[in-house]
Coordinates of C-alpha atoms and ligand atoms in Angstrom, one line a residue:
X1 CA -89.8 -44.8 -233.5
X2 CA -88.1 -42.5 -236.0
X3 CA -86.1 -39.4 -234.9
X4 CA -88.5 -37.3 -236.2
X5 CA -91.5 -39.1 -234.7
X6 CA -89.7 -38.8 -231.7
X7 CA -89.0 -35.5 -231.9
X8 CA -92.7 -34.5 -232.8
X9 CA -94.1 -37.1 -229.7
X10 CA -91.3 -35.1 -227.5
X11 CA -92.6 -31.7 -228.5
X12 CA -96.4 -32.5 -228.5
X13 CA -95.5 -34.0 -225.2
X14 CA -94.1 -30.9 -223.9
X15 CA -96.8 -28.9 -225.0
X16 CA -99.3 -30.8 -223.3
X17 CA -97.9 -30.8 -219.7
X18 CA -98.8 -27.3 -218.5
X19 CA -102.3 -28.4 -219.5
X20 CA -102.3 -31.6 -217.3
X21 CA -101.2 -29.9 -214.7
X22 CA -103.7 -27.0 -215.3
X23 CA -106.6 -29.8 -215.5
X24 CA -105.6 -31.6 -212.6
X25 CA -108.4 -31.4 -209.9
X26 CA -110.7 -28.7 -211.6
X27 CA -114.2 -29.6 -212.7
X28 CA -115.1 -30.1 -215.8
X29 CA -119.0 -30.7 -217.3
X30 CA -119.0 -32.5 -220.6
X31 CA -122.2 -31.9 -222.5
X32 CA -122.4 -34.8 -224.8
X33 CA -124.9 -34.5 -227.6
X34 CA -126.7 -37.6 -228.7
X35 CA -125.8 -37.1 -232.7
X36 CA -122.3 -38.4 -230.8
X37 CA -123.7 -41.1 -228.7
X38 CA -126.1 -42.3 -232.0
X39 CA -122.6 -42.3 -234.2
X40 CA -121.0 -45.5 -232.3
X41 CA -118.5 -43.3 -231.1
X42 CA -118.7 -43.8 -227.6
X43 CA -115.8 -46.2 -227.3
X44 CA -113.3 -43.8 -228.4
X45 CA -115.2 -41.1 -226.4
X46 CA -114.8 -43.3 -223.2
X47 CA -111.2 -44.0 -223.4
X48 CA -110.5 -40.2 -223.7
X49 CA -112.6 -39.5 -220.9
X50 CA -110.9 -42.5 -218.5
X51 CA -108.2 -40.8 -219.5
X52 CA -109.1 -37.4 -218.3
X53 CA -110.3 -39.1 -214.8
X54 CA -106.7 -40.8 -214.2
X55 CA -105.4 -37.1 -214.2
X56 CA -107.3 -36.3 -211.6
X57 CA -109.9 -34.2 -213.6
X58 CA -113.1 -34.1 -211.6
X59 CA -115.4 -35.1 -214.4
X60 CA -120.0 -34.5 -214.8
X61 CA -121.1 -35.4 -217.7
X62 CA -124.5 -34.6 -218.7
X63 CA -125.8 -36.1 -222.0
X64 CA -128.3 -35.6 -225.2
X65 CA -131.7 -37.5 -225.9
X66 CA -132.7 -36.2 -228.9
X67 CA -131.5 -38.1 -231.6
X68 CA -132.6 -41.3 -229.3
X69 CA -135.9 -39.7 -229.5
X70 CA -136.5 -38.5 -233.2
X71 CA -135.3 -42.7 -233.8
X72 CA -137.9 -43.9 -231.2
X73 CA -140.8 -41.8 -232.7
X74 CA -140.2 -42.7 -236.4
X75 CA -140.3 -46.2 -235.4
X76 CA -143.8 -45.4 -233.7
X77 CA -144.8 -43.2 -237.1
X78 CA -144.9 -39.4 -234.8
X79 CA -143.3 -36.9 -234.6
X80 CA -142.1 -34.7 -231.7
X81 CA -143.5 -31.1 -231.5
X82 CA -141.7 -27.8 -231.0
X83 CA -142.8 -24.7 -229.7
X84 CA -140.3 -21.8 -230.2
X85 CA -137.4 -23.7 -230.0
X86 CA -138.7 -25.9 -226.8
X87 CA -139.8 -28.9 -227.3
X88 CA -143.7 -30.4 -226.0
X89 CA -143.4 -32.9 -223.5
X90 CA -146.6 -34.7 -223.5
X91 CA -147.7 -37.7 -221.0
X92 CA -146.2 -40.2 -224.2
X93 CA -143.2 -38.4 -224.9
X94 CA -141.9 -38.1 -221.4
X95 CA -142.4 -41.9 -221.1
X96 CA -140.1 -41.8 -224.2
X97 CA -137.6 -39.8 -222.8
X98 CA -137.5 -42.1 -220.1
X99 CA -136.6 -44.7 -222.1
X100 CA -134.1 -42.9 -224.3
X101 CA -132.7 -42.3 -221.2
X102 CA -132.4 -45.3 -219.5
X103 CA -130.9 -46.8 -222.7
X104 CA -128.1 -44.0 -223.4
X105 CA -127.2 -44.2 -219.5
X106 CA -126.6 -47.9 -219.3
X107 CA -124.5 -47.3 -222.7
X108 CA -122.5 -44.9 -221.2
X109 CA -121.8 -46.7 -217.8
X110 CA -121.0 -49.9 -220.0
X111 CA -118.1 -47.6 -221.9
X112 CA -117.0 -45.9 -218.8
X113 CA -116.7 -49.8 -217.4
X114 CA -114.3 -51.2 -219.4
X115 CA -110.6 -51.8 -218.9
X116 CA -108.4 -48.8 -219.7
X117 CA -106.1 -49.4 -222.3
X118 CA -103.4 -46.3 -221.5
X119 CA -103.5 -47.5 -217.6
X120 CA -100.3 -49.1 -216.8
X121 CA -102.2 -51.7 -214.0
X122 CA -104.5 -53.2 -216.1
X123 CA -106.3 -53.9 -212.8
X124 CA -106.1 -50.7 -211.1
X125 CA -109.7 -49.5 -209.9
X126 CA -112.3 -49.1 -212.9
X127 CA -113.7 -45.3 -213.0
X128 CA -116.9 -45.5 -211.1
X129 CA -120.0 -43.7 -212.5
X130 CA -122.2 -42.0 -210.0
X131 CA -126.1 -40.7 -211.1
X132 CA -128.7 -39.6 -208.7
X133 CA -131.2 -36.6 -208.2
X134 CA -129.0 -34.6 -208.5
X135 CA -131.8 -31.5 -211.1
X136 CA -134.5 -30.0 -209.2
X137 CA -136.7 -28.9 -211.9
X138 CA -139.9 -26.8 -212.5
X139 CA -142.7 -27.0 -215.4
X140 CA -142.1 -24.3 -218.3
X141 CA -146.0 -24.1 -217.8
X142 CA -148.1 -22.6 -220.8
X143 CA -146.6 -20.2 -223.4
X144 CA -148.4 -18.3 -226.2
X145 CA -151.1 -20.1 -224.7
X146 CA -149.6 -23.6 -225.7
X147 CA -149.2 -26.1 -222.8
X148 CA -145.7 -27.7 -222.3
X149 CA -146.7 -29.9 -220.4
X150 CA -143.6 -32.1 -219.0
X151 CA -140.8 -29.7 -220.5
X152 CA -138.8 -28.2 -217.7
X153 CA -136.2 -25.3 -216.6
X154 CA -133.8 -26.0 -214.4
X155 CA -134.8 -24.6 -210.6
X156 CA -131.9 -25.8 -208.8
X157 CA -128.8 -28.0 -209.0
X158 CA -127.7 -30.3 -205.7
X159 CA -124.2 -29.0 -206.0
X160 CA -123.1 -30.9 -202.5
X161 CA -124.3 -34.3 -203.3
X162 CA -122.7 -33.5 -206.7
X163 CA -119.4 -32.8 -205.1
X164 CA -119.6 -35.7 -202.7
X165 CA -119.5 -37.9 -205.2
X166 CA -116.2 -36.5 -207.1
X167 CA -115.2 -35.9 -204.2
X168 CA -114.6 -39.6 -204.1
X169 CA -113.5 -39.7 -207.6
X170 CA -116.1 -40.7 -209.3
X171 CA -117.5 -39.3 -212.6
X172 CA -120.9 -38.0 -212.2
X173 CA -123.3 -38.9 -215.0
X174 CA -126.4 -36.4 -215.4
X175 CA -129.5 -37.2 -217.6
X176 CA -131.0 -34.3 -218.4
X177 CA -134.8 -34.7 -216.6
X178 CA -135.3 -33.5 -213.4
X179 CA -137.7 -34.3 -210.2
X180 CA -140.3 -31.5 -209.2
X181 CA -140.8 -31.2 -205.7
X182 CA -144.2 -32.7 -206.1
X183 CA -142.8 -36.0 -207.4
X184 CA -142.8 -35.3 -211.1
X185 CA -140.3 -36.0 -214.0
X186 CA -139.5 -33.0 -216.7
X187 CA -137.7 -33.0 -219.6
X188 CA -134.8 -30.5 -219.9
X189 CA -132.8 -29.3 -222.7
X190 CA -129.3 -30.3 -222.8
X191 CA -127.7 -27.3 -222.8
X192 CA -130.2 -25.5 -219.8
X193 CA -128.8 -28.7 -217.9
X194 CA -125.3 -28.2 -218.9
X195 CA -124.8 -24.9 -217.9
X196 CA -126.4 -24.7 -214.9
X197 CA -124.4 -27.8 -213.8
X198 CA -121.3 -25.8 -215.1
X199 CA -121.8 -22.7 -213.5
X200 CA -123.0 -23.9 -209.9
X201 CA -120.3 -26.2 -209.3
X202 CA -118.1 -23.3 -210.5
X203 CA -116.7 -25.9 -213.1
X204 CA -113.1 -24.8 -214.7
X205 CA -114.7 -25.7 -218.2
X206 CA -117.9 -26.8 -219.9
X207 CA -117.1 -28.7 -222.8
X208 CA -119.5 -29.6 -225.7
X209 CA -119.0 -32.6 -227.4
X210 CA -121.4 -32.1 -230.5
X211 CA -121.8 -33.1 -234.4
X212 CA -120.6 -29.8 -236.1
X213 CA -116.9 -28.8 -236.1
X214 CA -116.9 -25.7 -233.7
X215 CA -117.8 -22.1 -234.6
X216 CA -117.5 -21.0 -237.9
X217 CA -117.2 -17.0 -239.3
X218 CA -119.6 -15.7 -241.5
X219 CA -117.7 -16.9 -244.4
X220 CA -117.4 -20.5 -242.8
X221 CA -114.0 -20.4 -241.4
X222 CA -113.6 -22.4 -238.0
X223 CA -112.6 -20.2 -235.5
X224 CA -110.4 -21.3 -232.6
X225 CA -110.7 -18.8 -229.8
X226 CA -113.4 -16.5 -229.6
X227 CA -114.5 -14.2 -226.7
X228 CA -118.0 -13.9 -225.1
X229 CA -118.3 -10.4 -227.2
X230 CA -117.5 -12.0 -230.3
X231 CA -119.3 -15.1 -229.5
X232 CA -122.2 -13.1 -228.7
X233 CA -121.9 -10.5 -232.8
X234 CA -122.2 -14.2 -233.9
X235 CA -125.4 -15.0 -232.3
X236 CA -126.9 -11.6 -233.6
X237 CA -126.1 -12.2 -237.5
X238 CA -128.2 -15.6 -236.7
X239 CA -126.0 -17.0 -239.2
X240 CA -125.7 -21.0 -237.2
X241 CA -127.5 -24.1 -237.0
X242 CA -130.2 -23.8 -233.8
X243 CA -127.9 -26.0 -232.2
X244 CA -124.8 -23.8 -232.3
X245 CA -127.2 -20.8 -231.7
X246 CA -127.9 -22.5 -228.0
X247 CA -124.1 -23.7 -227.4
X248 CA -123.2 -20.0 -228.1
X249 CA -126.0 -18.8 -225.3
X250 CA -125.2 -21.2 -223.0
X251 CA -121.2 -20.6 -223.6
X252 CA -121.3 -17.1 -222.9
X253 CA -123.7 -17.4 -220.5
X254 CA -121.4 -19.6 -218.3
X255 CA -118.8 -17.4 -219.1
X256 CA -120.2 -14.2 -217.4
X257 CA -121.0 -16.6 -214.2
X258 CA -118.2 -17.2 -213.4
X259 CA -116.9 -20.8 -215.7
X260 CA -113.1 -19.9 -217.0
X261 CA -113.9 -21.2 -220.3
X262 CA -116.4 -22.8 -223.0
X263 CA -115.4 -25.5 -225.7
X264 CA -117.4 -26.5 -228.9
X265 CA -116.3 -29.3 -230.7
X266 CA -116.7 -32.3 -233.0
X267 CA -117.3 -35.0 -230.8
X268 CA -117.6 -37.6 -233.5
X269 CA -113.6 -37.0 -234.2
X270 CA -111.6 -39.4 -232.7
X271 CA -108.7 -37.6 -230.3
X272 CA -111.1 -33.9 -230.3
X273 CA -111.9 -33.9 -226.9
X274 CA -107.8 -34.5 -225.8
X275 CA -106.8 -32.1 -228.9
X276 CA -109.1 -29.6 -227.5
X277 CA -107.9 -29.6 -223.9
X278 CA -103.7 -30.6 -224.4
X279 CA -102.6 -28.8 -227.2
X280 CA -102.2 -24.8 -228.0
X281 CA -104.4 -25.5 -231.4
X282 CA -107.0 -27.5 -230.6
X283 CA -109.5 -29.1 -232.0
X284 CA -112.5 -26.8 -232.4
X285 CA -113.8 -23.4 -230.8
X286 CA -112.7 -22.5 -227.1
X287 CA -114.8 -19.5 -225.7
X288 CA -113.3 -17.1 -222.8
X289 CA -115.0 -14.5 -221.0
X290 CA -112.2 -11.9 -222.7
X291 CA -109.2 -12.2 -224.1
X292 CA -106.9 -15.3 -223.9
X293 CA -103.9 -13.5 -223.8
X294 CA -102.5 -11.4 -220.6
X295 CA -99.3 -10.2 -219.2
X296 CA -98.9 -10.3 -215.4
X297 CA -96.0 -10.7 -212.9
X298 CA -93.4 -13.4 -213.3
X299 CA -93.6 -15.7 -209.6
X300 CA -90.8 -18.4 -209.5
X301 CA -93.2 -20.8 -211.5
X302 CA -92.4 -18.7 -214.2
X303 CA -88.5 -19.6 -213.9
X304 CA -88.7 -22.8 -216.0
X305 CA -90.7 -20.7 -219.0
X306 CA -88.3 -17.9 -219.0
X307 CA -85.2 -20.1 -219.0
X308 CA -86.7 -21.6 -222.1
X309 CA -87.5 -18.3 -223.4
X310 CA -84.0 -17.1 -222.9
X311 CA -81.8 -19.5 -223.3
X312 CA -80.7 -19.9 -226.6
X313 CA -81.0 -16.2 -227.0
X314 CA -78.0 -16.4 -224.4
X315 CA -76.7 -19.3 -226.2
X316 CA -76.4 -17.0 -229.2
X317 CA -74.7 -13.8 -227.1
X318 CA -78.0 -12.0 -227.8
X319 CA -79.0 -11.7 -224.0
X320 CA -76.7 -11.3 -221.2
X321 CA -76.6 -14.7 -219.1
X322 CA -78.5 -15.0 -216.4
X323 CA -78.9 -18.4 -214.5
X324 CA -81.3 -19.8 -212.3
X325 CA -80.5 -18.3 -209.1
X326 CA -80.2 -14.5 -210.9
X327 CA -83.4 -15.5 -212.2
X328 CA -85.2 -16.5 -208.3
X329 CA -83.6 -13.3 -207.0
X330 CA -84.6 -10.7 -209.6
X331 CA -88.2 -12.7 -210.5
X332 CA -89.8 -9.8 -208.9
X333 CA -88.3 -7.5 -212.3
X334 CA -89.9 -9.8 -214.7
X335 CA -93.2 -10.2 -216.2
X336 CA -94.4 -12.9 -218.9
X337 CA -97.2 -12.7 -221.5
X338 CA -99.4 -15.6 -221.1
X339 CA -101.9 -17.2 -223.8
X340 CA -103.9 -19.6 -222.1
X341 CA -101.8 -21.1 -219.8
X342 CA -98.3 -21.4 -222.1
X343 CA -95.9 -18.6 -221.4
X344 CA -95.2 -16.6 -224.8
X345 CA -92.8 -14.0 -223.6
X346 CA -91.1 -12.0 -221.0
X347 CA -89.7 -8.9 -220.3
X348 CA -87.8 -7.2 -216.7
X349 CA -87.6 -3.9 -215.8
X350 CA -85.2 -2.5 -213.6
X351 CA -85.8 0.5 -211.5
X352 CA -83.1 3.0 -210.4
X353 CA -85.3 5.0 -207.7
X354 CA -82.8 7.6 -207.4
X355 CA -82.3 8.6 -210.5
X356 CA -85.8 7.8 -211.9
X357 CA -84.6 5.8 -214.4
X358 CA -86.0 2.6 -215.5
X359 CA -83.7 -0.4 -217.9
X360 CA -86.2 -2.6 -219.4
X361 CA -84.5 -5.6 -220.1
X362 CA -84.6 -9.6 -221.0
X363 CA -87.6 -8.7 -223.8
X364 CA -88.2 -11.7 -225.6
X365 CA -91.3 -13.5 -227.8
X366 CA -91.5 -17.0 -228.4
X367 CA -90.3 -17.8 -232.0
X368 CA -93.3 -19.2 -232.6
X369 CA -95.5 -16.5 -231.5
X370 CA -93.3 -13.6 -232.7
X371 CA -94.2 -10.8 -235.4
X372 CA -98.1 -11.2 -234.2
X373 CA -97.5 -8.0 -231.6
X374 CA -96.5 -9.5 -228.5
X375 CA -93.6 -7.9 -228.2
X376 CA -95.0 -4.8 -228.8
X377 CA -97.4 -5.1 -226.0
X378 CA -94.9 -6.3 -223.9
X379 CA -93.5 -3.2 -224.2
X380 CA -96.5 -1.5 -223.6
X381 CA -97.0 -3.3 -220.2
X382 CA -93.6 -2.1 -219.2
X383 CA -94.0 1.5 -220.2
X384 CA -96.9 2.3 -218.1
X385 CA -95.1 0.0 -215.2
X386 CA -92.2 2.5 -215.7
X387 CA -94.3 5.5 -215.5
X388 CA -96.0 4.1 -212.6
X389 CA -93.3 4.1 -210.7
X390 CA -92.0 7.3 -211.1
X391 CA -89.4 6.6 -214.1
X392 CA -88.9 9.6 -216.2
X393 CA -86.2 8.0 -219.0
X394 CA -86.1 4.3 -219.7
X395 CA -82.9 2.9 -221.6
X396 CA -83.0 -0.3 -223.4
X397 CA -79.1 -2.2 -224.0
X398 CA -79.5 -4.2 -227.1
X399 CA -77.0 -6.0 -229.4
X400 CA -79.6 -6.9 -232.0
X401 CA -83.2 -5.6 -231.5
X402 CA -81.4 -1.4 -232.1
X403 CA -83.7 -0.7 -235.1
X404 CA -86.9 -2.6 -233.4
X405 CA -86.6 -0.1 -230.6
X406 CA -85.6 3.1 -232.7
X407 CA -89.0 2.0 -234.5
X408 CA -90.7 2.7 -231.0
X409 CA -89.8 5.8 -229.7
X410 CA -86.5 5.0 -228.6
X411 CA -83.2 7.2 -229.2
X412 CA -79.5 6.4 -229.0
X413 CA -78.6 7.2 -225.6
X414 CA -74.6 7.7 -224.6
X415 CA -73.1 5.5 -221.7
X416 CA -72.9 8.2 -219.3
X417 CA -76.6 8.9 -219.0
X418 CA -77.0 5.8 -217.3
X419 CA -76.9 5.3 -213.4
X420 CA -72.9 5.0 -212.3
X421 CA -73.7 1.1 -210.9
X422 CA -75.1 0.4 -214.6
X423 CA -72.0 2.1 -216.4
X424 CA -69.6 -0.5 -214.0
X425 CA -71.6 -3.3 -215.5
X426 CA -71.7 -2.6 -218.9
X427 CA -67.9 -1.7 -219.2
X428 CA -67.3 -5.1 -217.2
X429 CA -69.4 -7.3 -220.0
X430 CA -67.5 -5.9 -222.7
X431 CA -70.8 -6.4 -225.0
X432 CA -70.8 -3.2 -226.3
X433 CA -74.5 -3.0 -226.7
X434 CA -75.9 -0.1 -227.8
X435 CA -78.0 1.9 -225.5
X436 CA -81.4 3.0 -226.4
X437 CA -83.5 5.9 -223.9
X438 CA -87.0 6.4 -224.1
X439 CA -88.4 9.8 -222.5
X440 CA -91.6 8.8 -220.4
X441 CA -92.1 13.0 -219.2
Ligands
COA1 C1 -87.7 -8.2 -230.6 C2 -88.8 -9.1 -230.2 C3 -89.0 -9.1 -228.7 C4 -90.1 -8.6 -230.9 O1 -91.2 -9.4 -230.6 P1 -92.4 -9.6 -231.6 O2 -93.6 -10.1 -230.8 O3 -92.0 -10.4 -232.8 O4 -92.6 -8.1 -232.0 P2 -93.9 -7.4 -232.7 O5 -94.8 -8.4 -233.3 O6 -94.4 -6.4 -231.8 O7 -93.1 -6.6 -233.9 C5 -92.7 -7.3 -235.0 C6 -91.9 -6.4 -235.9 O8 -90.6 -6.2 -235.4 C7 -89.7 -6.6 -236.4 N1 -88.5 -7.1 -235.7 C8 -88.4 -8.3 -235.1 N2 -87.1 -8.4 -234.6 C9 -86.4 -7.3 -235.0 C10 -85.1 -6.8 -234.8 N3 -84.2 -7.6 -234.2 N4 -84.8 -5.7 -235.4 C11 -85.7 -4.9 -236.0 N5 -87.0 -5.3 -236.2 C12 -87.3 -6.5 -235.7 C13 -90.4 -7.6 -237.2 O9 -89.8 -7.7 -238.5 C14 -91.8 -7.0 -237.3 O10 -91.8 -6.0 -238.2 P3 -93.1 -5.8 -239.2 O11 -94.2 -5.5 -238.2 O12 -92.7 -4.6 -240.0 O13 -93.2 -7.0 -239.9 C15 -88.6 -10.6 -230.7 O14 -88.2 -10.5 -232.1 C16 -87.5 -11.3 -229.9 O15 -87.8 -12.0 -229.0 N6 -86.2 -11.2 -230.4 C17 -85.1 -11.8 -229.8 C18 -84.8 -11.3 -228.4 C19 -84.3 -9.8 -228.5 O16 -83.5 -9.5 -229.4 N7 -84.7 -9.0 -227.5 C20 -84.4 -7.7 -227.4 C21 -83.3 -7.5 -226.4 S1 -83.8 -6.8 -224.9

């Protein structure tokens, strides 16, 4: 491997491990559309997903017929019939469904059966597929006078037999028809199975694997991140395929019961699905319930990230040192901006009770996050945490950052405003930082 290579496989590889360990034993519902399953991609689709499984990802995936359908009725010479948006499951068709089924199932236990490549025991345990009753449904009935007939809503999900079985690791594979409680089969739409599976077994994620991209703007640019409110402006310029118009509903849906986030992507890419989930960029559109971004308190998890963070800014005699065991005794002063799960700054603040006088100190952004506000927010948080607490004037010791700070508010400030203890400190140091106050009265 080249040194760059190298370098790149070591960085990508760093990036990914917060997710693993983020992943590892939440629940995830894949909702695979059958554009993906029709493309002969499912070989790839499998290894990713084996993949997933060996980190301890507790996996339901719930699959498409459609595709398998529209095939099966050309081949007959019909045509499958639509009533606003639903589709009409007569006595033929739901014998058809059946079938499309049945076929897609034993496709996707025969991927989901074969050797893992990326195992290192060759002969360690194969994943084992689970399927079983597991969709209670109920008849749409007649609408705008038009008879359904076998098309079905969900009525009720067996979350415990569905937890049994990942429970004993293995991946539970959905079709989406369901058994009335009279002994009858209906059809259900993918994405009415999807997110009810996703939002009563309070999965982590619900994860659509379909033909198109992700979500695109108005003017057709994919969007990475969106939040339910945006997601939802989308849906009212009515500007998306019907497909994406129900991966939008059912996203935010999950999203405001209670699912930590919603994925649309192009399942026919090769590496989307691990793309999606491992790295900061992606692969296609992930949906959260509000922002992605939030700043909370540092706990000693946080250590690792902030070393990282500070390091080379110590390294560089920007920050004042501060090692490991500063860093476990005073975590309770920091706080770090998060962006979906990877630490993107941090910042401490230091209260003098006494003297009601707050330092804010140890502000840093990622270089590759800075000049898009963080820091400014950051600063932010610890303003109203100063004033909170009673601080009238909060001083700022900077080397470097003096004009980023005069920019916000703050004024030169003279050693002897600050507390006596702080005064001994700096004079010891010898950094001759210059000291910045901010009035908070
Ligand atoms: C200072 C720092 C925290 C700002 O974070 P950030 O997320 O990039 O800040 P924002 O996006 O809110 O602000 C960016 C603006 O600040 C400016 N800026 C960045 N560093 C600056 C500095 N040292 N001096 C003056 N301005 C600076 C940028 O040019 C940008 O200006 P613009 O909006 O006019 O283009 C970040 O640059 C950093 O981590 N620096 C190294 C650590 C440091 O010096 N910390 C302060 C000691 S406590």
């Amino acid at each position: 491997m080249s040194p760059q290579s190298s370098a790149a496989f070591v960085a990508d590889f760093r990036q990914a491990a917060p997710y693993i360990h983020y992943l590892s034993g939440k629940t995830i519902v894949l909702a695979v559309s059958s554009h993906v399953l029709l493309a002969d991609k499912l070989a790839s689709l499998a290894k990713d997903i084996q993949l997933l499984a060996s980190l301890g990802v507790r996996l339901v995936l719930v699959h498409g017929t459609r595709q398998y359908l529209n095939q099966m009725m050309r081949a007959a010479g019909e045509t499958l019939s639509y009533h606003r948006g639903w589709r009409i499951t007569d006595e033929a068709t739901l014998q058809q469904v059946k079938q499309a089924c049945g076929m897609v199932r034993f496709d996707i236990e025969a991927a989901l059966s074969s050797s893992p490549a990326q195992m290192p025991d060759r002969n360690q345990r194969r994943l084992r597929v689970a399927s079983g009753n597991f969709l209670l449904a109920k008849p749409l009935g007649v609408m705008d006078g038009i008879d359904m007939g076998y098309t079905g809503r969900i009525r009720k999900v067996d979350a415990e037999a569905i937890q049994q079985r990942l429970n004993e690791g293995c991946l539970v594979l959905v079709s989406p028809l369901g058994q009335s409680l009279s002994g009858k089969s209906f059809n259900l739409g993918l994405d009415d199975a999807a997110q009810a599976l996703a939002v009563t077994l309070k999965a982590e994620k619900l994860v659509f694997l379909a033909s198109e991209d992700g979500v695109r703007s108005t003017d057709g640019a994919l969007l990475s991140q969106l939040t339910a409110a945006e997601a939802q402006a989308l849906l009212d310029n009515n500007a998306h395929s019907a497909d994406m118009s129900r991966m939008l509903k059912a996203a935010i849906y999950v999203l405001e019961n209670g699912v930590r986030r919603a994925h649309i992507l192009c399942g026919l890419n090769d590496g989307s699905l691990i793309a999606e989930l491992f790295t900061r960029q992606g692969s296609g559109t992930a949906l959260a319930q509000s922002s992605f971004m939030r700043i909370r308190a540092a706990d000693n998890h946080d250590i690792g990230d902030i070393i990282d963070l500070i390091a080379p800014l110590e390294s560089a005699g920007i920050l004042l040192p501060r090692n490991r065991e500063y860093l476990e005794n005073h975590i309770h002063e920091f706080s770090v901006l998060e962006h979906d799960c990877h630490v993107y700054g941090c910042v401490a603040l230091k209260v003098f009770e006494q003297q009601h006088i707050g330092e804010l100190a140890c502000l840093v952004v990622s270089p590759d996050a800075q000049d898009g506000g963080y820091g400014e927010l950051l600063l932010d948080y610890v303003l109203k945490q100063a004033k909170a607490r009673g601080v009238s004037t909060l001083f700022a010791l900077s080397t470097n950052t003096g004009d980023w700070f005069d920019e916000r508010g703050f004024e030169t400030a003279e050693l002897s405003e600050l507390p006596p203890e702080r005064q001994e400190q700096y004079l010891q140091n010898k950094r001759r930082s210059k000291i910045y106050r901010r009035s908070l009265v």
